[in-house]
Short mmCIF file of C-alpha atoms in Angstrom, two decimals:
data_model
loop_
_atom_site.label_atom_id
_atom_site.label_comp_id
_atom_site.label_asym_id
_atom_site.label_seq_id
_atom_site.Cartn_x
_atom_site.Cartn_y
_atom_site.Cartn_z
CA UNK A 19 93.60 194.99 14.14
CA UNK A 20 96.74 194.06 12.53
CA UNK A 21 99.21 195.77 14.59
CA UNK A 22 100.22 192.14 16.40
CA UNK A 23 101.07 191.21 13.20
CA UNK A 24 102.92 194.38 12.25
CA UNK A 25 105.14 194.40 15.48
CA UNK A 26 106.19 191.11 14.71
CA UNK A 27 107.26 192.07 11.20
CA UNK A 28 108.92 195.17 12.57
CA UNK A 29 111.26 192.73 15.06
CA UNK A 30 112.61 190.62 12.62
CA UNK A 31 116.62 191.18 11.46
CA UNK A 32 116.62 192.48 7.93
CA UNK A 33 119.48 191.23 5.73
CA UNK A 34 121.59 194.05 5.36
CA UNK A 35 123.19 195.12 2.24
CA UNK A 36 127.10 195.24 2.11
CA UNK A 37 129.52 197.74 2.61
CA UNK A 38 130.74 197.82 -1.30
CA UNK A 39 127.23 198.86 -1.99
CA UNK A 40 127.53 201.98 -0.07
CA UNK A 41 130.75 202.80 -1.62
CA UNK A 42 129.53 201.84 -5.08
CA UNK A 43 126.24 204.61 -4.62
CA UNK A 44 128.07 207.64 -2.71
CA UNK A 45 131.00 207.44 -5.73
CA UNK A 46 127.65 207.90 -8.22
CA UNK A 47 126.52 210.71 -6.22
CA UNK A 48 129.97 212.29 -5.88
CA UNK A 49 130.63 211.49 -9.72
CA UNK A 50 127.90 214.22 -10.38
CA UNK A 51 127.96 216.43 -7.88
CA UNK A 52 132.13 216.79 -9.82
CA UNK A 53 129.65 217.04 -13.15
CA UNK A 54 128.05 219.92 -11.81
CA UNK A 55 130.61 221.74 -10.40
CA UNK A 56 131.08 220.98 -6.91
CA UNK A 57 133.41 219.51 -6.86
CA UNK A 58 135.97 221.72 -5.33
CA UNK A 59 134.23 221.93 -2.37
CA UNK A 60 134.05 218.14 -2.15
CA UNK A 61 137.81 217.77 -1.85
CA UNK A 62 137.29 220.36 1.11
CA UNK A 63 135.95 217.67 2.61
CA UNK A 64 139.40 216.04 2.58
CA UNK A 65 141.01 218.77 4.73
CA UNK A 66 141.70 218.48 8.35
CA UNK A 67 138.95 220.47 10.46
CA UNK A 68 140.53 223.56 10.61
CA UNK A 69 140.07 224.45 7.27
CA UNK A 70 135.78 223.28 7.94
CA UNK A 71 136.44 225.87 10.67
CA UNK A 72 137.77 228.38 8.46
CA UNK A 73 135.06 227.07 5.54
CA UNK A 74 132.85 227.95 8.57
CA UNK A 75 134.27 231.08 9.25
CA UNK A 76 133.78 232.44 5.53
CA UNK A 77 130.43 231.34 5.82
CA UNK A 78 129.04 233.15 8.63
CA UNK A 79 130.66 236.60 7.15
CA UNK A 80 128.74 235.98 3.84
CA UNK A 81 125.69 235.86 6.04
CA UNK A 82 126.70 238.94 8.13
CA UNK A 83 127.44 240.69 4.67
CA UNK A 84 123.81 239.52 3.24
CA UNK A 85 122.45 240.93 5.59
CA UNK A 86 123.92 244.02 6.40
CA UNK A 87 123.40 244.46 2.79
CA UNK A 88 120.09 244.18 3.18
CA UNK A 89 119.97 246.67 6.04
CA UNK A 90 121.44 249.10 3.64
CA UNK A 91 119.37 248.56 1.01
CA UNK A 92 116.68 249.28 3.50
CA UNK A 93 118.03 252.70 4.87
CA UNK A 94 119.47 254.13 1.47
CA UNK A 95 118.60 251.90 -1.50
CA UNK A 96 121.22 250.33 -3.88
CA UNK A 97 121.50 249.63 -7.04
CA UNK A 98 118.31 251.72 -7.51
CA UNK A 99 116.43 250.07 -5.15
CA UNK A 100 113.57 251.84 -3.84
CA UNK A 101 114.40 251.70 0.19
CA UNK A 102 111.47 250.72 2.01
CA UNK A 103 109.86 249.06 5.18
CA UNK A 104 111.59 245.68 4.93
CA UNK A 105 110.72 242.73 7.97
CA UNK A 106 111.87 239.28 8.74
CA UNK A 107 111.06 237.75 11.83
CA UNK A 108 114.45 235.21 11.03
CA UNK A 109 116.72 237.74 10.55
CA UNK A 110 115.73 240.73 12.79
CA UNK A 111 113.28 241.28 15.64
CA UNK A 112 109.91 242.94 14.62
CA UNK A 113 110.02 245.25 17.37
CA UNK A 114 113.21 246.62 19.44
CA UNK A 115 111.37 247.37 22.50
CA UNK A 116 111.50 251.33 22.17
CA UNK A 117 107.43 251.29 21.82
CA UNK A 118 108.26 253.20 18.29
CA UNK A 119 107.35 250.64 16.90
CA UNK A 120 110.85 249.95 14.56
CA UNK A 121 112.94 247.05 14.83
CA UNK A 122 116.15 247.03 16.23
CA UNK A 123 118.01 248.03 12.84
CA UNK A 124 115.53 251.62 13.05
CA UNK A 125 113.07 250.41 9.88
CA UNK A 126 109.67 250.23 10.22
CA UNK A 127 107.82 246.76 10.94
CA UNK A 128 105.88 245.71 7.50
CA UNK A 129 104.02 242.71 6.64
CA UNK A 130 104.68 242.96 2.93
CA UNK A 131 107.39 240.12 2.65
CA UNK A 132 106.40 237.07 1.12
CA UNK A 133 106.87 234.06 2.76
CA UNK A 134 110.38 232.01 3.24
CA UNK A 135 111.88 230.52 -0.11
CA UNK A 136 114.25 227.24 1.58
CA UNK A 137 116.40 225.64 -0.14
CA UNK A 138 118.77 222.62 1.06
CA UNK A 139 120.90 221.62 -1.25
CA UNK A 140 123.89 219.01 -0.44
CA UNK A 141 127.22 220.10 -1.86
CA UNK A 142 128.99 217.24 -1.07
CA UNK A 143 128.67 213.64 0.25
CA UNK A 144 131.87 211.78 1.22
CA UNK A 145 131.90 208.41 2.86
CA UNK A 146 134.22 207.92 5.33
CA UNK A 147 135.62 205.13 8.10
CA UNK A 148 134.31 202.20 9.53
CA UNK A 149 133.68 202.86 13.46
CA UNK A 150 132.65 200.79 15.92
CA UNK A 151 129.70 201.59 18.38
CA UNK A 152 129.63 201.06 21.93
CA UNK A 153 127.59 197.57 21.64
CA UNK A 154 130.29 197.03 18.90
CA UNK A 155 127.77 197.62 16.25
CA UNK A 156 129.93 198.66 13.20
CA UNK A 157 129.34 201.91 11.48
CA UNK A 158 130.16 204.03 8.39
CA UNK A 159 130.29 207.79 9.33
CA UNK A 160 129.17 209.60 5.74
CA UNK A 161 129.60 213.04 5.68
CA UNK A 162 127.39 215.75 3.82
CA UNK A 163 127.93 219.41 3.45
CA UNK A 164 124.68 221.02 2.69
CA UNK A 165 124.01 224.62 2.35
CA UNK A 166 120.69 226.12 3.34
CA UNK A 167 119.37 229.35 1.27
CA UNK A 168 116.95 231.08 2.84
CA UNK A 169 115.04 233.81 0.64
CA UNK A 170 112.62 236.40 1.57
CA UNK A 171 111.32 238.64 -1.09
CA UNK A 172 109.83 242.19 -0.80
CA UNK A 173 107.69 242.44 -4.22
CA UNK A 174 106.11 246.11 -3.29
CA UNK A 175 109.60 247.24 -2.79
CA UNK A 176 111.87 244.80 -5.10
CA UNK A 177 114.36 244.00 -2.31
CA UNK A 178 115.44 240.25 -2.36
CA UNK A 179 116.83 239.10 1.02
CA UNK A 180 118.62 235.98 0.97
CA UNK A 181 120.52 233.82 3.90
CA UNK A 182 123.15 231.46 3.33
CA UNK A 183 124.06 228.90 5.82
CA UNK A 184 126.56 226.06 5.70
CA UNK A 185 125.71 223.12 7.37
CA UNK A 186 127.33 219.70 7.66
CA UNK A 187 126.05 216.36 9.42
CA UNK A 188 127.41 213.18 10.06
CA UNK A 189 125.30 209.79 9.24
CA UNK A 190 126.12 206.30 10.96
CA UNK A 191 125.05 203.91 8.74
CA UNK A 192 124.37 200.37 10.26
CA UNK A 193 126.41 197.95 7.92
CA UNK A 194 127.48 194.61 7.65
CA UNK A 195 131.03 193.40 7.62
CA UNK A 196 130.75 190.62 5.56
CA UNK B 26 114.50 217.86 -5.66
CA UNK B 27 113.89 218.79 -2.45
CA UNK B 28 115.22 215.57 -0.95
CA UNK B 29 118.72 215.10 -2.47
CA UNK B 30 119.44 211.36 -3.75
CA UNK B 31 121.98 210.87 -0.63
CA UNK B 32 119.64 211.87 1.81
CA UNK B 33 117.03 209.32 0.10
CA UNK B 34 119.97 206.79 0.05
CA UNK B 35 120.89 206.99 3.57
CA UNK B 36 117.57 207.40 4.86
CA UNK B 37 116.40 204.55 3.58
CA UNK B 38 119.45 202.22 2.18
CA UNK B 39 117.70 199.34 4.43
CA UNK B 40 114.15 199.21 2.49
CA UNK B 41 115.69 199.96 -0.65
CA UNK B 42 117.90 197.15 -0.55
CA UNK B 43 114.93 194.63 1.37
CA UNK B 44 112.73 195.72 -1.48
CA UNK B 45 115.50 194.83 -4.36
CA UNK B 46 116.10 191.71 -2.56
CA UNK B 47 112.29 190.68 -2.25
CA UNK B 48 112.32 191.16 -5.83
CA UNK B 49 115.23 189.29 -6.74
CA UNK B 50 115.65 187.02 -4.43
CA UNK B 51 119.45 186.86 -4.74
CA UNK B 52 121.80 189.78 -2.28
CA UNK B 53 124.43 190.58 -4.86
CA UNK B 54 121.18 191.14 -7.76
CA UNK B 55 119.59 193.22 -5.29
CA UNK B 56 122.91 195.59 -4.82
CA UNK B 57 122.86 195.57 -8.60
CA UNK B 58 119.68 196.72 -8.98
CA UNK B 59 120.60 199.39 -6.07
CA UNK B 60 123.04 200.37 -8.23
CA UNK B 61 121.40 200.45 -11.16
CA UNK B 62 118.70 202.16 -10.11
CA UNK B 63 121.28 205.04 -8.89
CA UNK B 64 123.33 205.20 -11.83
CA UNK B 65 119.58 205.72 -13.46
CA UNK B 66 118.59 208.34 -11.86
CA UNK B 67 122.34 210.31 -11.89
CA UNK B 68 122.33 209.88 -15.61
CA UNK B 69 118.77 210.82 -16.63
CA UNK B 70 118.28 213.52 -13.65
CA UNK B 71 114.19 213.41 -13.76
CA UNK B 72 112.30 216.33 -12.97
CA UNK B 73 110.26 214.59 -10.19
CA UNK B 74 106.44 216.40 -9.96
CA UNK B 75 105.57 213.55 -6.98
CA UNK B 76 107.43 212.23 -3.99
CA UNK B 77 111.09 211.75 -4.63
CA UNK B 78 111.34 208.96 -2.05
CA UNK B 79 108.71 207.18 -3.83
CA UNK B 80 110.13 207.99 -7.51
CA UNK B 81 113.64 206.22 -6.12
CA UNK B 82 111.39 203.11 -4.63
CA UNK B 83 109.81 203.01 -8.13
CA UNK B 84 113.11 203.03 -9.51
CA UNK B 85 114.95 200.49 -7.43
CA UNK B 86 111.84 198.06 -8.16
CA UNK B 87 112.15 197.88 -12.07
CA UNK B 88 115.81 198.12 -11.30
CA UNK B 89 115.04 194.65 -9.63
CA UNK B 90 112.70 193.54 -12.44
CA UNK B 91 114.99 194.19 -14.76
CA UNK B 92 117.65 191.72 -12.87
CA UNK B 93 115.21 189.01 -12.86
CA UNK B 94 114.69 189.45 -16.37
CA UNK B 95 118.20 189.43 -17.56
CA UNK B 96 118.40 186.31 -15.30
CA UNK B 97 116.18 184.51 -17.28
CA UNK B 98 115.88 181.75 -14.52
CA UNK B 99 115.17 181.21 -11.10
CA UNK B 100 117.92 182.27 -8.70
CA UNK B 101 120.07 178.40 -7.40
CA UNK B 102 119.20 179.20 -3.72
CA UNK B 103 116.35 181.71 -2.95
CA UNK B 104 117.70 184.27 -0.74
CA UNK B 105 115.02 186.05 2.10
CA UNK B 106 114.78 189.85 3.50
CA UNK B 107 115.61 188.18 6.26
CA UNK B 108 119.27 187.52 8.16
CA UNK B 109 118.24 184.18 10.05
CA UNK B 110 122.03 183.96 10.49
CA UNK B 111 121.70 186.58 12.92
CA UNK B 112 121.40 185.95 16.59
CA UNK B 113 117.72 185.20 17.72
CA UNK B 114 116.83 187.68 20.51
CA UNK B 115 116.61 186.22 23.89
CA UNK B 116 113.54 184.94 25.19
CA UNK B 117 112.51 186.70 28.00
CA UNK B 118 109.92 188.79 30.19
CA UNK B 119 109.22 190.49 26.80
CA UNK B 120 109.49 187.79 24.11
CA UNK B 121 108.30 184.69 25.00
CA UNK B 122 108.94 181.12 23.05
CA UNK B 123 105.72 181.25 21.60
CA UNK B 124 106.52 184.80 19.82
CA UNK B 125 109.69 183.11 18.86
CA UNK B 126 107.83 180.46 17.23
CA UNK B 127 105.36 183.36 15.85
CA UNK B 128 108.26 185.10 13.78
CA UNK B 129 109.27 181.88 11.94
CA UNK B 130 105.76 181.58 11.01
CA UNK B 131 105.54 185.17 10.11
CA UNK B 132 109.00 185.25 8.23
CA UNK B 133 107.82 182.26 6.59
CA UNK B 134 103.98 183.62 5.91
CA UNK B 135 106.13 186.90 4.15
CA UNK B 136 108.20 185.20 2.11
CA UNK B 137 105.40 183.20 0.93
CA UNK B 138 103.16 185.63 -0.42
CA UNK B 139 102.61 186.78 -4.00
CA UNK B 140 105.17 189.36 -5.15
CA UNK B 141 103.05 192.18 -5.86
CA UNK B 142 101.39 191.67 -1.90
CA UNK B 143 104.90 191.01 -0.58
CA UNK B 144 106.74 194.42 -2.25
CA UNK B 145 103.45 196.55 -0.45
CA UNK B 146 104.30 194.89 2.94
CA UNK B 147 108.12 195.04 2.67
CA UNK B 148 107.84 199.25 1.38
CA UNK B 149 105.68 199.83 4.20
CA UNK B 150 107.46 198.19 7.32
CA UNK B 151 110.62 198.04 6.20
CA UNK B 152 110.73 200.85 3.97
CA UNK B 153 109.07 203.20 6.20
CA UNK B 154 106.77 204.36 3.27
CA UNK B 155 103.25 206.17 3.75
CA UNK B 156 100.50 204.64 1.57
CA UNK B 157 100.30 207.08 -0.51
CA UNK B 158 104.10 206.92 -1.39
CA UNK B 159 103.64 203.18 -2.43
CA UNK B 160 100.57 203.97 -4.29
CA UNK B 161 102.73 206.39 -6.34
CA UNK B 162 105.76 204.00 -6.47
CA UNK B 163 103.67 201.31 -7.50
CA UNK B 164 101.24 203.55 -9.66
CA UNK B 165 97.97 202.19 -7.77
CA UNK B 166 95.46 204.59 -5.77
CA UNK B 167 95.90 205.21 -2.37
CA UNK B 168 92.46 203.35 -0.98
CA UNK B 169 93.82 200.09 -3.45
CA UNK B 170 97.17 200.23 -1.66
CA UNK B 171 96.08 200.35 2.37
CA UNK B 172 92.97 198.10 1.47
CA UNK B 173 95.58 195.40 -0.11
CA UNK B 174 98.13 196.17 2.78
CA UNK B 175 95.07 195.08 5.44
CA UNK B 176 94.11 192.46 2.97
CA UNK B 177 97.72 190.79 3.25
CA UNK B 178 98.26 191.20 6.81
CA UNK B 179 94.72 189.34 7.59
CA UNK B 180 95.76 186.37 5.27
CA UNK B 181 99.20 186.03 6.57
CA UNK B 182 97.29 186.00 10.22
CA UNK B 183 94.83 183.12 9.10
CA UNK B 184 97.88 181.31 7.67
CA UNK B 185 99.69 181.40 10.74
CA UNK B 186 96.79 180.47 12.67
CA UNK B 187 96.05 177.05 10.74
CA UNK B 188 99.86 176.43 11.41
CA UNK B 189 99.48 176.84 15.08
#
């Protein structure tokens, strides 16, 4: 009934807020995430991309050794770890195709994992230049590094499986060079 | 938190800031109160139960109250949401002079309306805000929030039709 009236609303050019503001909120949010610790990985952010590749790199190992852990713990238990049928559609395929009904990494398929724990949690934030769009809209590219924790947990057999993946994104803010 | 405060910042840095400055009425109070209401919730780290987007709305509002109050006065020149020094779109097949005419009256019709009908209208199109997030931004029940929304947007229509 209203949506006339809401369209019109929608069209109209918003004051924007300027630039310093920006700066003045991401050096808040980088002040703490230095308060709790992170902030070693935020001057990462200040190498060249080789070392993001190399950040990258490490990364993907830790997830390869997660879960080749947990394939171990699987096939002989660690730690004391009762081995046991162990599935995650995420990690590993239900079913290899054999028709013996194992996955690919030989244990058998079980439904007894909980379901996913996810966790996103941004490890760093770090504004950066001022760019300029092809309809010369200007732009602040802001940075975050996030890393994503994936859990699954086996109660009836106490294995915890857990995924770690790095992930960064860039953000174009709109902005205002006033 | 399951949103982090930067993704709530730069997902919604626009309707934060339109909501400070429908408050305040004055740009550099309404970065203030961004600010503020940043350096807030940094400091004090809540343990949010609700929506975090809607805690941060909540929080950028008193921000803006609080400006107004340490104010004390009204603002010289009364600043809108709006940027009418930006370039009016063209008139053309799909915008017409008469829905040129129709924003005025609508910017106008906004910027006229109470403050507690305005900051509804302003967190739901320009914020982007579900009704129920405003409801617990603005600690109201859901049915009071989208009844006072429709409410609003039918007495900014009749306004704007005895105008035209």
């Amino acid at each position: 009934m209203n949506s006339d009236i809401e369209k019109s609303l929608e069209r109209q050019t918003l004051r924007q807020p300027r630039a310093v503001l920006d700066e003045r909120v991401f050096s808040l949010l980088k002040e703490e995430e230095e308060e709790i610790g992170l902030g070693e990985r935020g001057v990462e952010t200040e190498k060249p991309m080789g070392g993001w590749v190399i950040f990258g790199s490490a990364m993907a190992a830790m997830i390869g050794l997660l879960i080749t852990g947990w394939v171990v713990l699987g096939e002989g238990g660690w730690w004391g770890v009762k081995s046991g049928p162990v599935d995650s559609p995420d990690v590993v395929s239900r079913d290899d195709g054999t028709g013996d009904g194992k996955n690919a990494i030989g244990a058998p398929v079980s439904d007894a994992v909980s379901p996913v724990e996810f966790v996103n949690h941004v490890s760093a934030v770090e504004p950066g230049e001022v760019i300029y769009l092809t309809n010369q809209m200007p732009v602040r590219t802001v940075r975050y590094q996030a890393v994503e924790t994936r859990r699954w947990v086996d109660e009836k057999n106490n294995i915890r499986i857990e995924m770690t993946i790095p992930r960064e994104d860039i953000h174009l803010i709109p902005m205002n060079l006033d | 938190m399951n949103q982090s405060l930067a993704d709530i910042y730069a997902g919604h840095r626009q309707g934060l800031f339109t909501l400070a400055l429908s408050v305040t009425r004055d740009a550099d109070q309404a970065e203030d109160a961004v600010h503020d209401a940043f350096a807030r919730l940094v400091r004090t780290k809540p343990q949010i139960d609700g929506d975090m987007t809607a805690y941060v709305f909540a929080a950028v509002r008193n921000a803006a109250m609080d400006q107004v109050r340490q104010r004390g006065r009204a603002p010289v020149t009364v600043e809108t949401v709006f940027d009418h020094a930006a370039a009016a779109p063209e008139i053309g097949p799909e915008l017409t002079a008469l829905d040129s005419e129709r924003d005025r009256l609508i910017r106008n019709a906004l910027e006229a309306l109470p403050d507690d009908q305005r900051e509804i209208v302003v967190m739901k199109i320009y914020g982007g805000l579900t009704f129920g997030q405003i409801g617990e931004a603005l600690d109201l029940p859901l049915q009071t929030v989208a009844s006072r929304y429709r409410r609003t947007l039918g007495q900014m229509r009749r306004q704007m039709e005895s105008l035209v």
